[in-house]
Short mmCIF file of C-alpha atoms and ligand atoms in Angstrom, two decimals:
data_model
loop_
_atom_site.label_atom_id
_atom_site.label_comp_id
_atom_site.label_asym_id
_atom_site.label_seq_id
_atom_site.Cartn_x
_atom_site.Cartn_y
_atom_site.Cartn_z
CA UNK H 73 129.95 75.70 94.02
CA UNK H 74 129.90 77.95 90.75
CA UNK H 75 133.44 79.33 89.98
CA UNK H 76 133.58 82.58 88.03
CA UNK H 77 136.20 83.72 86.05
CA UNK H 78 137.85 86.78 84.38
CA UNK H 79 136.87 87.90 80.81
CA UNK H 80 139.89 89.27 79.08
CA UNK H 81 140.36 89.49 75.30
CA UNK H 82 137.34 87.62 74.65
CA UNK H 83 137.72 84.62 76.93
CA UNK H 84 137.27 83.31 80.25
CA UNK H 85 140.42 83.17 82.23
CA UNK H 86 141.25 81.85 86.27
CA UNK H 87 143.19 85.00 87.99
CA UNK H 88 146.78 85.05 88.07
CA UNK H 89 147.12 84.35 91.77
CA UNK H 90 145.08 81.04 91.63
CA UNK H 91 142.99 82.52 94.52
CA UNK H 92 139.17 82.93 94.95
CA UNK H 93 137.12 84.98 97.46
CA UNK H 94 133.48 83.75 98.54
CA UNK H 95 130.29 84.95 96.93
CA UNK H 96 127.13 85.30 99.50
CA UNK H 97 123.65 84.39 98.80
CA UNK H 98 121.89 87.40 101.70
CA UNK H 99 118.95 85.69 101.71
CA UNK H 100 119.88 82.78 102.87
CA UNK H 101 123.39 83.61 104.39
CA UNK H 102 125.58 81.02 102.71
CA UNK H 103 128.35 81.20 100.12
CA UNK H 104 127.36 79.75 97.00
CA UNK H 105 129.86 80.75 94.22
CA UNK H 106 133.38 82.31 94.25
CA UNK H 107 134.99 84.87 91.99
CA UNK H 108 138.75 85.27 91.50
CA UNK H 109 140.38 87.42 93.62
CA UNK H 110 142.64 89.15 90.89
CA UNK H 111 145.56 91.27 91.18
CA UNK H 112 147.90 93.28 89.12
CA UNK H 113 148.95 90.73 86.62
CA UNK H 114 145.26 90.13 86.13
CA UNK H 115 145.07 93.97 85.07
CA UNK H 116 148.29 94.00 83.42
CA UNK H 117 146.74 91.00 80.87
CA UNK H 118 143.30 92.91 80.62
CA UNK H 119 144.98 96.08 79.75
CA UNK H 120 147.55 94.61 76.99
CA UNK H 121 144.33 93.01 75.53
CA UNK H 122 142.41 96.51 75.83
CA UNK H 123 145.48 98.62 74.72
CA UNK H 124 145.50 96.14 71.76
CA UNK H 125 142.03 96.24 70.85
CA UNK H 126 141.98 100.20 70.82
CA UNK H 127 142.96 101.00 67.83
CA UNK H 128 140.28 98.67 65.95
CA UNK H 129 137.56 99.42 68.11
CA UNK H 130 138.02 103.49 67.84
CA UNK H 131 138.29 103.24 64.29
CA UNK H 132 134.95 101.30 63.73
CA UNK H 133 131.98 103.55 62.45
CA UNK H 134 129.38 104.95 64.73
CA UNK H 135 126.79 102.22 62.87
CA UNK H 136 128.80 99.42 63.69
CA UNK H 137 129.30 100.72 67.16
CA UNK H 138 125.38 101.02 67.12
CA UNK H 139 124.88 97.56 65.72
CA UNK H 140 126.73 95.94 68.18
CA UNK H 141 125.70 97.55 71.41
CA UNK H 142 122.11 97.25 70.37
CA UNK H 143 122.73 93.55 70.17
CA UNK H 144 124.08 93.21 73.47
CA UNK H 145 120.51 95.22 74.80
CA UNK H 146 118.80 92.75 72.82
CA UNK H 147 120.64 89.85 74.16
CA UNK H 148 120.35 91.32 77.70
CA UNK H 149 116.59 91.33 76.97
CA UNK H 150 116.43 88.06 75.62
CA UNK H 151 118.28 86.64 79.10
CA UNK H 152 115.96 88.72 81.16
CA UNK H 153 114.60 85.85 83.80
CA UNK H 154 118.22 84.29 84.13
CA UNK H 155 119.82 87.65 84.81
CA UNK H 156 117.27 88.85 87.16
CA UNK H 157 117.58 85.45 89.25
CA UNK H 158 121.23 85.78 88.99
CA UNK H 159 120.82 89.55 90.22
CA UNK H 160 118.27 88.58 92.76
CA UNK H 161 120.31 85.65 94.26
CA UNK H 162 123.58 87.84 94.46
CA UNK H 163 122.02 90.79 95.89
CA UNK H 164 119.07 89.92 98.06
CA UNK H 165 116.61 92.24 96.22
CA UNK H 166 113.29 90.91 95.31
CA UNK H 167 113.36 88.96 92.08
CA UNK H 168 110.21 91.01 90.81
CA UNK H 169 112.26 94.23 91.39
CA UNK H 170 115.33 92.89 89.23
CA UNK H 171 113.41 91.23 86.76
CA UNK H 172 111.10 95.24 86.63
CA UNK H 173 113.81 97.66 86.80
CA UNK H 174 117.75 96.06 87.09
CA UNK H 175 117.83 94.24 84.12
CA UNK H 176 115.39 96.26 81.97
CA UNK H 177 117.57 99.36 82.67
CA UNK H 178 121.17 97.44 81.92
CA UNK H 179 119.49 96.42 78.44
CA UNK H 180 118.12 100.26 77.98
CA UNK H 181 121.65 101.46 78.96
CA UNK H 182 123.18 99.91 76.36
CA UNK H 183 119.97 100.81 73.69
CA UNK H 184 120.55 104.23 74.81
CA UNK H 185 124.04 105.23 74.15
CA UNK H 186 124.31 103.01 70.85
CA UNK H 187 121.65 105.81 69.59
CA UNK H 188 123.27 108.11 71.27
CA UNK H 189 126.43 107.67 69.72
CA UNK H 190 124.97 108.30 66.26
CA UNK H 191 123.59 111.58 67.25
CA UNK H 192 127.02 112.80 68.73
CA UNK H 193 128.43 115.84 67.26
CA UNK H 194 130.85 118.67 67.93
CA UNK H 195 131.30 122.41 67.74
CA UNK H 196 132.76 124.87 64.94
CA UNK H 197 133.91 128.43 65.93
CA UNK H 198 133.76 130.78 63.12
CA UNK H 199 136.33 133.58 62.70
CA UNK H 200 134.48 134.74 59.57
CA UNK H 201 136.52 135.12 56.37
CA UNK H 202 139.71 134.62 58.24
CA UNK H 203 139.47 131.26 59.65
CA UNK H 204 137.67 128.75 61.81
CA UNK H 205 138.00 126.28 64.31
CA UNK H 206 136.60 122.68 64.51
CA UNK H 207 136.76 120.59 67.56
CA UNK H 208 136.94 116.55 66.94
CA UNK H 209 135.84 114.33 70.17
CA UNK H 210 137.99 111.79 70.47
CA UNK H 211 137.95 108.63 72.48
CA UNK H 212 140.48 108.46 75.73
CA UNK H 213 142.14 104.92 74.89
CA UNK H 214 141.79 102.26 77.68
CA UNK H 215 139.04 103.31 80.79
CA UNK H 216 138.34 102.01 84.33
CA UNK H 217 134.83 101.28 85.11
CA UNK H 218 134.16 100.33 88.89
CA UNK H 219 130.75 99.67 89.98
CA UNK H 220 129.01 99.12 93.61
CA UNK H 221 126.79 96.71 94.55
CA UNK H 222 123.36 98.34 95.11
CA UNK H 223 122.47 97.96 91.43
CA UNK H 224 124.79 95.60 90.07
CA UNK H 225 124.27 95.29 86.35
CA UNK H 226 122.21 98.60 85.98
CA UNK H 227 125.39 100.51 86.96
CA UNK H 228 127.65 98.66 85.38
CA UNK H 229 126.66 98.95 82.05
CA UNK H 230 125.94 103.06 82.78
CA UNK H 231 129.22 103.29 82.87
CA UNK H 232 130.37 100.40 80.19
CA UNK H 233 127.97 101.63 77.68
CA UNK H 234 129.13 105.30 76.69
CA UNK H 235 132.58 104.27 77.49
CA UNK H 236 132.31 101.66 74.11
CA UNK H 237 130.04 103.86 72.53
CA UNK H 238 132.33 106.76 72.55
CA UNK H 239 135.08 104.45 71.00
CA UNK H 240 137.16 103.51 73.83
CA UNK H 241 138.37 100.12 75.25
CA UNK H 242 137.26 99.20 78.63
CA UNK H 243 138.74 97.36 82.01
CA UNK H 244 135.76 96.93 84.15
CA UNK H 245 135.67 96.01 87.74
CA UNK H 246 132.34 94.92 89.40
CA UNK H 247 131.81 94.86 93.17
CA UNK H 248 132.89 91.76 94.52
CA UNK H 249 130.35 91.56 96.88
CA UNK H 250 127.71 90.84 93.62
CA UNK H 251 129.88 90.15 90.48
CA UNK H 252 127.46 87.65 89.16
CA UNK H 253 125.63 89.59 86.28
CA UNK H 254 128.70 91.31 85.46
CA UNK H 255 130.49 87.72 84.83
CA UNK H 256 127.58 86.39 82.63
CA UNK H 257 127.60 89.83 80.69
CA UNK H 258 131.27 88.23 79.19
CA UNK H 259 128.70 85.77 77.36
CA UNK H 260 126.54 88.33 76.16
CA UNK H 261 129.35 90.24 74.61
CA UNK H 262 131.04 86.81 72.83
CA UNK H 263 127.53 86.18 71.64
CA UNK H 264 126.68 89.88 70.50
CA UNK H 265 130.23 89.85 68.43
CA UNK H 266 131.92 92.50 70.58
CA UNK H 267 135.72 92.30 69.52
CA UNK H 268 138.08 90.66 71.34
CA UNK H 269 139.65 92.81 74.13
CA UNK H 270 137.00 95.63 73.61
CA UNK H 271 135.91 95.07 77.33
CA UNK H 272 137.63 93.40 79.90
CA UNK H 273 135.76 92.10 83.32
CA UNK H 274 137.83 91.67 86.09
CA UNK H 275 136.97 90.22 89.48
CA UNK H 276 138.45 90.95 93.14
CA UNK H 277 138.85 93.22 95.95
CA UNK H 278 138.84 96.94 95.95
CA UNK H 279 141.89 97.44 98.10
CA UNK H 280 143.98 95.04 95.54
CA UNK H 281 142.18 94.68 92.35
CA UNK H 282 140.97 98.28 92.39
CA UNK H 283 143.70 99.63 93.51
CA UNK H 284 146.06 98.47 90.99
CA UNK H 285 143.44 99.07 88.04
CA UNK H 286 143.22 102.65 89.43
CA UNK H 287 147.17 102.94 89.67
CA UNK H 288 147.96 101.48 86.29
CA UNK H 289 149.71 104.06 84.61
CA UNK H 290 147.98 103.23 81.12
CA UNK H 291 144.38 104.22 82.24
CA UNK H 292 143.31 107.37 80.98
CA UNK H 293 140.11 107.87 82.85
CA UNK H 294 138.56 106.24 86.09
CA UNK H 295 134.52 105.86 85.81
CA UNK H 296 133.62 105.35 89.97
CA UNK H 297 130.29 104.41 91.37
CA UNK H 298 130.61 103.60 95.16
CA UNK H 299 131.15 105.37 98.36
CA UNK H 300 132.68 108.50 99.03
CA UNK H 301 135.61 107.03 101.21
CA UNK H 302 136.71 104.76 98.39
CA UNK H 303 136.11 107.84 95.81
CA UNK H 304 138.61 109.77 97.87
CA UNK H 305 141.41 107.01 97.87
CA UNK H 306 140.79 106.87 94.14
CA UNK H 307 141.23 110.74 93.55
CA UNK H 308 144.00 110.61 95.90
CA UNK H 309 145.73 107.92 93.59
CA UNK H 310 144.42 109.35 90.07
CA UNK H 311 145.03 113.20 90.64
CA UNK H 312 149.06 112.74 90.48
CA UNK H 313 149.09 110.67 87.27
CA UNK H 314 146.16 113.21 85.48
CA UNK H 315 143.80 110.74 85.15
CA UNK H 316 140.12 112.05 84.22
CA UNK H 317 137.67 110.83 86.81
CA UNK H 318 134.00 110.86 87.16
CA UNK H 319 133.06 109.95 90.94
CA UNK H 320 129.43 109.13 91.82
CA UNK H 321 129.26 108.52 95.74
CA UNK H 322 127.34 108.67 98.62
CA UNK H 323 124.23 110.30 99.70
CA UNK H 324 122.00 111.23 102.59
CA UNK H 325 119.16 113.14 100.69
CA UNK H 326 116.15 114.81 101.69
CA UNK H 327 112.64 114.52 101.28
CA UNK H 328 110.79 117.76 101.98
CA UNK H 329 107.03 117.61 102.39
CA UNK H 330 104.89 120.40 102.73
CA UNK H 331 101.46 120.50 104.13
CA UNK H 332 100.06 121.49 100.45
CA UNK H 333 101.06 118.42 98.81
CA UNK H 334 99.38 116.02 96.83
CA UNK H 335 99.06 113.63 99.82
CA UNK H 336 98.44 110.35 98.83
CA UNK H 337 101.14 110.72 96.33
CA UNK H 338 103.84 112.07 98.61
CA UNK H 339 102.98 109.00 101.12
CA UNK H 340 102.79 106.44 98.50
CA UNK H 341 106.16 107.96 97.13
CA UNK H 342 107.83 108.36 100.30
CA UNK H 343 107.42 104.88 101.06
CA UNK H 344 108.90 103.69 97.74
CA UNK H 345 111.73 106.45 98.18
CA UNK H 346 112.78 105.17 101.58
CA UNK H 347 112.36 101.05 101.37
CA UNK H 348 112.70 100.18 98.00
CA UNK H 349 115.35 98.12 97.19
CA UNK H 350 116.29 97.90 101.11
CA UNK H 351 116.60 101.48 101.19
CA UNK H 352 120.10 100.70 99.06
CA UNK H 353 119.84 102.96 96.47
CA UNK H 354 122.04 106.44 96.38
CA UNK H 355 118.88 108.43 95.85
CA UNK H 356 116.53 107.25 98.55
CA UNK H 357 115.14 109.78 100.67
CA UNK H 358 116.82 108.89 103.79
CA UNK H 359 115.71 112.06 105.72
CA UNK H 360 111.80 113.37 105.82
CA UNK H 361 111.24 116.60 106.56
CA UNK H 362 107.25 117.31 107.12
CA UNK H 363 105.94 120.38 107.46
CA UNK H 364 104.47 120.47 111.02
CA UNK H 365 100.83 120.92 110.39
CA UNK H 366 100.88 117.67 108.38
CA UNK H 367 103.57 116.00 110.50
CA UNK H 368 101.24 113.86 112.79
CA UNK H 369 98.78 112.72 110.29
CA UNK H 370 101.85 111.77 107.46
CA UNK H 371 104.01 110.20 110.96
CA UNK H 372 100.77 108.06 111.45
CA UNK H 373 99.98 106.65 108.19
CA UNK H 374 103.46 106.41 106.86
CA UNK H 375 104.21 104.10 109.83
CA UNK H 376 101.33 102.03 109.36
CA UNK H 377 102.04 101.43 105.59
CA UNK H 378 105.77 100.78 106.32
CA UNK H 379 104.21 98.12 108.79
CA UNK H 380 102.65 96.44 105.92
CA UNK H 381 105.75 96.07 103.67
CA UNK H 382 106.20 92.46 103.72
CA UNK H 383 109.85 91.28 105.04
CA UNK H 384 110.78 88.11 102.83
CA UNK H 385 112.59 85.94 100.45
CA UNK H 386 113.37 87.59 97.22
CA UNK H 387 111.97 85.20 95.46
CA UNK H 388 108.65 85.40 96.79
CA UNK H 389 106.14 87.46 94.99
CA UNK H 390 104.71 89.50 97.66
CA UNK H 391 107.75 90.20 99.39
CA UNK H 392 108.65 93.96 99.53
CA UNK H 393 111.45 94.24 101.14
CA UNK H 394 114.14 91.44 100.54
CA UNK H 395 117.51 90.60 101.92
CA UNK H 396 120.51 93.35 102.80
CA UNK H 397 123.43 92.66 100.84
CA UNK H 398 126.14 91.39 102.93
CA UNK H 399 126.46 90.51 106.96
CA UNK H 400 129.25 93.53 107.29
CA UNK H 401 126.54 95.62 105.98
CA UNK H 402 123.47 94.12 107.78
CA UNK H 403 125.79 94.59 110.83
CA UNK H 404 126.79 98.45 110.01
CA UNK H 405 122.49 99.14 109.63
CA UNK H 406 121.97 97.86 112.51
CA UNK H 407 124.63 99.62 114.44
CA UNK H 408 123.21 102.66 113.00
CA UNK H 409 119.85 102.23 114.87
CA UNK H 410 121.10 101.46 118.06
CA UNK H 411 122.89 104.85 117.53
CA UNK H 412 119.79 106.54 116.64
CA UNK H 413 118.45 105.16 119.79
CA UNK H 414 121.79 106.62 121.75
CA UNK H 415 121.34 109.99 120.33
CA UNK H 416 117.54 109.96 121.13
CA UNK H 417 115.95 109.03 118.93
CA UNK H 418 112.27 106.42 119.16
CA UNK H 419 112.12 104.04 117.04
CA UNK H 420 108.48 104.15 115.57
CA UNK H 421 108.19 101.01 113.85
CA UNK H 422 111.04 98.62 112.79
CA UNK H 423 114.49 98.62 114.38
CA UNK H 424 114.96 94.85 114.36
CA UNK H 425 116.60 92.29 112.46
CA UNK H 426 113.81 90.15 110.99
CA UNK H 427 114.40 86.29 111.32
CA UNK H 428 112.79 84.33 108.41
CA UNK H 429 112.35 80.81 108.57
CA UNK H 430 113.66 77.29 107.26
CA UNK H 431 116.16 77.74 103.89
CA UNK H 432 116.21 81.55 104.94
CA UNK H 433 116.74 81.71 108.67
CA UNK H 434 120.44 82.60 108.22
CA UNK H 435 119.55 85.61 106.04
CA UNK H 436 120.26 88.83 106.45
CA UNK H 437 117.04 91.00 107.05
CA UNK H 438 116.29 94.41 108.44
CA UNK H 439 112.59 95.65 109.29
CA UNK H 440 111.55 98.97 107.48
CA UNK H 441 112.76 101.45 110.25
CA UNK H 442 111.41 104.97 111.04
CA UNK H 443 112.49 107.14 113.68
CA UNK H 444 111.60 110.35 115.05
CA UNK H 445 113.23 112.88 117.72
CA UNK H 446 116.12 113.44 116.50
CA UNK H 447 117.99 116.62 115.65
CA UNK H 448 119.28 117.68 112.13
CA UNK H 449 122.72 117.31 112.90
CA UNK H 450 123.36 114.48 115.03
CA UNK H 451 125.21 111.59 113.11
CA UNK H 452 122.29 109.48 112.42
CA UNK H 453 120.98 112.74 110.24
CA UNK H 454 124.69 112.97 109.14
CA UNK H 455 125.93 109.70 108.03
CA UNK H 456 124.70 107.45 105.17
CA UNK H 457 123.11 104.35 106.60
CA UNK H 458 122.00 102.71 102.96
CA UNK H 459 119.70 100.69 104.45
CA UNK H 460 115.80 100.44 105.07
CA UNK H 461 116.04 102.95 107.93
CA UNK H 462 114.71 106.53 107.68
CA UNK H 463 114.47 109.67 110.38
CA UNK H 464 111.50 111.70 110.10
CA UNK H 465 111.13 115.44 111.75
CA UNK H 466 108.89 118.32 111.38
CA UNK H 467 110.01 121.59 110.17
CA UNK H 468 108.05 125.24 110.38
CA UNK H 469 109.03 127.08 107.14
CA UNK H 470 110.81 126.98 104.09
CA UNK H 471 114.36 128.48 104.81
CA UNK H 472 114.40 126.34 108.17
CA UNK H 473 114.14 122.79 105.94
CA UNK H 474 116.11 124.26 103.60
CA UNK H 475 119.15 124.92 106.10
CA UNK H 476 118.09 120.79 107.41
CA UNK H 477 118.52 119.76 104.04
CA UNK H 478 121.74 121.37 102.85
CA UNK H 479 123.73 120.56 106.52
CA UNK H 480 125.17 117.89 105.27
CA UNK H 481 128.36 116.87 103.62
CA UNK H 482 126.43 115.08 100.98
CA UNK H 483 124.52 116.24 97.76
CA UNK H 484 123.17 113.88 95.48
CA UNK H 485 119.26 114.46 95.52
CA UNK H 486 116.23 115.84 97.00
CA UNK H 487 112.96 115.78 96.62
CA UNK H 488 110.20 118.56 97.14
CA UNK H 489 106.33 117.71 97.66
CA UNK H 490 104.07 120.82 97.43
CA UNK H 491 101.85 122.35 95.21
CA UNK H 492 102.92 125.90 95.19
CA UNK H 493 105.33 126.47 92.25
CA UNK H 494 107.36 129.50 93.31
CA UNK H 495 108.20 127.35 96.59
CA UNK H 496 108.86 124.58 94.40
CA UNK H 497 111.39 126.26 92.07
CA UNK H 498 112.90 128.43 94.49
CA UNK H 499 114.04 125.58 97.25
CA UNK H 500 114.98 123.80 93.49
CA UNK H 501 117.35 126.50 93.03
CA UNK H 502 118.52 126.66 96.43
CA UNK H 503 119.13 122.90 97.55
CA UNK H 504 123.01 121.64 97.13
CA UNK H 505 122.05 118.51 95.12
CA UNK H 506 122.87 117.47 91.36
CA UNK H 507 119.37 116.20 91.10
CA UNK H 508 115.80 117.44 92.58
CA UNK H 509 112.56 116.02 92.07
CA UNK H 510 109.39 117.98 92.26
CA UNK H 511 106.36 116.07 93.10
CA UNK H 512 108.12 112.74 92.08
CA UNK H 513 111.06 110.51 92.69
CA UNK H 514 113.40 108.42 90.56
CA UNK H 515 111.74 109.38 87.70
CA UNK H 516 114.56 109.06 85.13
CA UNK H 517 115.59 110.60 81.62
CA UNK H 518 118.78 108.99 80.87
CA UNK H 519 119.54 112.24 78.42
CA UNK H 520 119.78 114.50 81.64
CA UNK H 521 123.03 115.08 83.64
CA UNK H 522 123.09 112.79 86.50
CA UNK H 523 125.41 113.15 89.78
CA UNK H 524 126.28 115.24 92.66
CA UNK H 525 127.80 117.79 94.55
CA UNK H 526 130.00 118.04 97.72
CA UNK H 527 131.10 114.90 98.79
CA UNK H 528 128.59 113.19 96.78
CA UNK H 529 130.35 113.80 93.31
CA UNK H 530 132.52 115.21 90.89
CA UNK H 531 131.47 114.89 87.25
CA UNK H 532 128.19 113.87 85.73
CA UNK H 533 126.84 110.78 83.74
CA UNK H 534 124.01 110.52 81.29
CA UNK H 535 123.59 111.77 78.12
CA UNK H 536 126.20 113.87 76.33
CA UNK H 537 127.58 114.62 79.90
CA UNK H 538 129.00 110.80 79.89
CA UNK H 539 129.89 110.84 76.20
CA UNK H 540 131.88 113.91 77.03
CA UNK H 541 133.35 112.63 79.77
CA UNK H 542 134.68 109.51 77.70
CA UNK H 543 135.93 111.79 74.73
CA UNK H 544 139.12 114.36 74.59
CA UNK H 545 138.47 117.76 73.03
CA UNK H 546 140.47 118.20 70.39
CA UNK H 547 140.38 121.84 68.61
CA UNK H 548 141.64 122.22 65.06
CA UNK H 549 142.62 126.32 63.90
CA UNK H 550 142.75 126.71 60.40
CA UNK H 551 143.50 130.10 59.18
CA UNK H 552 142.24 130.66 55.23
P1 LIG N 169 132.54 101.09 97.63
O1 LIG N 169 133.07 102.20 97.80
O2 LIG N 169 132.80 100.00 99.02
O3 LIG N 169 132.65 100.02 96.61
C1 LIG N 169 132.43 100.27 95.14
C2 LIG N 169 133.44 99.89 94.08
O4 LIG N 169 134.40 100.26 94.03
C3 LIG N 169 133.53 98.07 94.34
O5 LIG N 169 133.84 98.04 93.03
C4 LIG N 169 134.73 98.09 95.11
O6 LIG N 169 135.67 96.65 95.08
C5 LIG N 169 135.66 99.18 94.55
N1 LIG N 169 136.64 99.56 95.38
C6 LIG N 169 136.94 99.58 96.93
N2 LIG N 169 138.20 100.15 97.15
C7 LIG N 169 138.90 100.51 96.34
C8 LIG N 169 140.40 101.00 95.89
N3 LIG N 169 140.92 101.46 97.10
N4 LIG N 169 140.35 101.43 94.61
C9 LIG N 169 139.41 101.27 93.61
N5 LIG N 169 138.01 100.71 93.78
C10 LIG N 169 137.99 100.25 95.11
O7 LIG N 169 130.64 101.23 97.83
P2 LIG N 169 130.10 100.01 97.90
O8 LIG N 169 129.74 99.72 99.47
O9 LIG N 169 130.14 98.61 96.88
O10 LIG N 169 128.69 100.67 97.54
C11 LIG N 169 127.80 101.46 98.28
C12 LIG N 169 127.91 103.21 98.20
O11 LIG N 169 127.93 103.72 96.61
C13 LIG N 169 127.11 103.83 98.97
O12 LIG N 169 128.11 104.89 99.67
C14 LIG N 169 126.29 104.80 97.69
O13 LIG N 169 125.60 105.75 97.94
C15 LIG N 169 127.07 104.51 96.65
N6 LIG N 169 126.29 104.72 95.30
C16 LIG N 169 126.05 105.97 94.60
C17 LIG N 169 126.03 106.10 93.79
C18 LIG N 169 125.65 107.34 92.87
O14 LIG N 169 125.04 107.05 91.52
N7 LIG N 169 126.23 108.25 93.60
C19 LIG N 169 124.78 104.85 92.81
C20 LIG N 169 125.10 103.94 93.62
C21 LIG N 169 125.89 103.51 94.97
#
């Protein structure tokens, strides 16, 4: 069984405790590796390395940072097949998806911020003949990056790349559920010539390692992506220490379909926005609202399409829905399907676990599930399920659907399907969400601000927002 190690000061180390935790292959429902069960001793060691590396790294030219981060991107691309196989094995997602989306995007994250830092500038405020101000944007020091299991390397690098580009040194923690590609990233950093200590990668549980990391006095900022529950714990801990916080958390996103939409596009995209990555994308549209004149037709076609999605082993080319990430998560999803029925919902398709054959018979698979007949304010429609489960509901007018859409504690993203420009823009302004897609879904431009409102997030990632987060502005006033 493969044993992972912490990456500290450019080398791999066992955890101080000597303890390990199991890593599961969700497609087979079996442990296949183990990762360090790290604690505060490992955090101290990683922090010391990061702190020692900071003066030199923060003083490197942007050209040098560009060169090294770009090299990391190249090496990720060279190791695409390896990394995609590791990601799929660790997470249960289809191999083709890891190959087409997760790993290329991880490389793009490094390439994007390598370039962005060469263009990052700060302001001057002129006071005329009497003087002027200029603002420096300086790196913060040692920062923490904590990421979830749904898009493991993709989201891990989305934080690390801007932190490093801005001149910080990093102690990073991937999810203990999917640590494999983060572990491999250490090898890539060695090969790319990233100086020792600039990036340190620790493995372990959230309640032990994550808590030690976020509580460490030397950590200047925490960039976190994960559940709203964990975000609240981190915020509580970080606030009295005045750490900078970026929190990207849960969602319960509305997918609003008007009768005048481009029907085929709305239908095809809604299948993807419901079930891609087993519905385990924070941006998935898990509440589908369809204008009443279109409701029956859309429902019929949508159910028919969902039934054709093949639930299968992640490495089969024709698998559309792989395994969900873990046994506890599988149980959580199944419990919500049960709850939906108790709340009066009707399961139109799916609703069941899927048992595959042979070596996959113990894996955790859930059939794409569509539920109708639920009120917008029931628990099924208010709480994040984060699996291949969506609800579908009719609506009669714009004001009504806006009320439904905004009724949850979350506000991450929303999708609108309509050909009426004024309606689309009016709704987009009024939806409580950090990201609104009109006639598309998951179209990403990395320069744009990314994040949520309400209990979905604090702060924004992406483009300048990320570089601003990972730097401190200092104004310098000069009198002439
Ligand atoms: P999680 O909150 O359980 O864990 C996320 C990370 O936080 C993990 O690395 C975990 O070990 C760590 N952690 C847990 N407890 C901690 C603590 N007390 N202190 C510090 N760190 C701690 O989330 P998850 O189950 O891994 O991921 C799923 C969630 O992530 C969903 O809610 C999903 O919506 C959300 N998510 C949000 C976005 C976004 O961009 N808004 C993107 C992806 C996923």
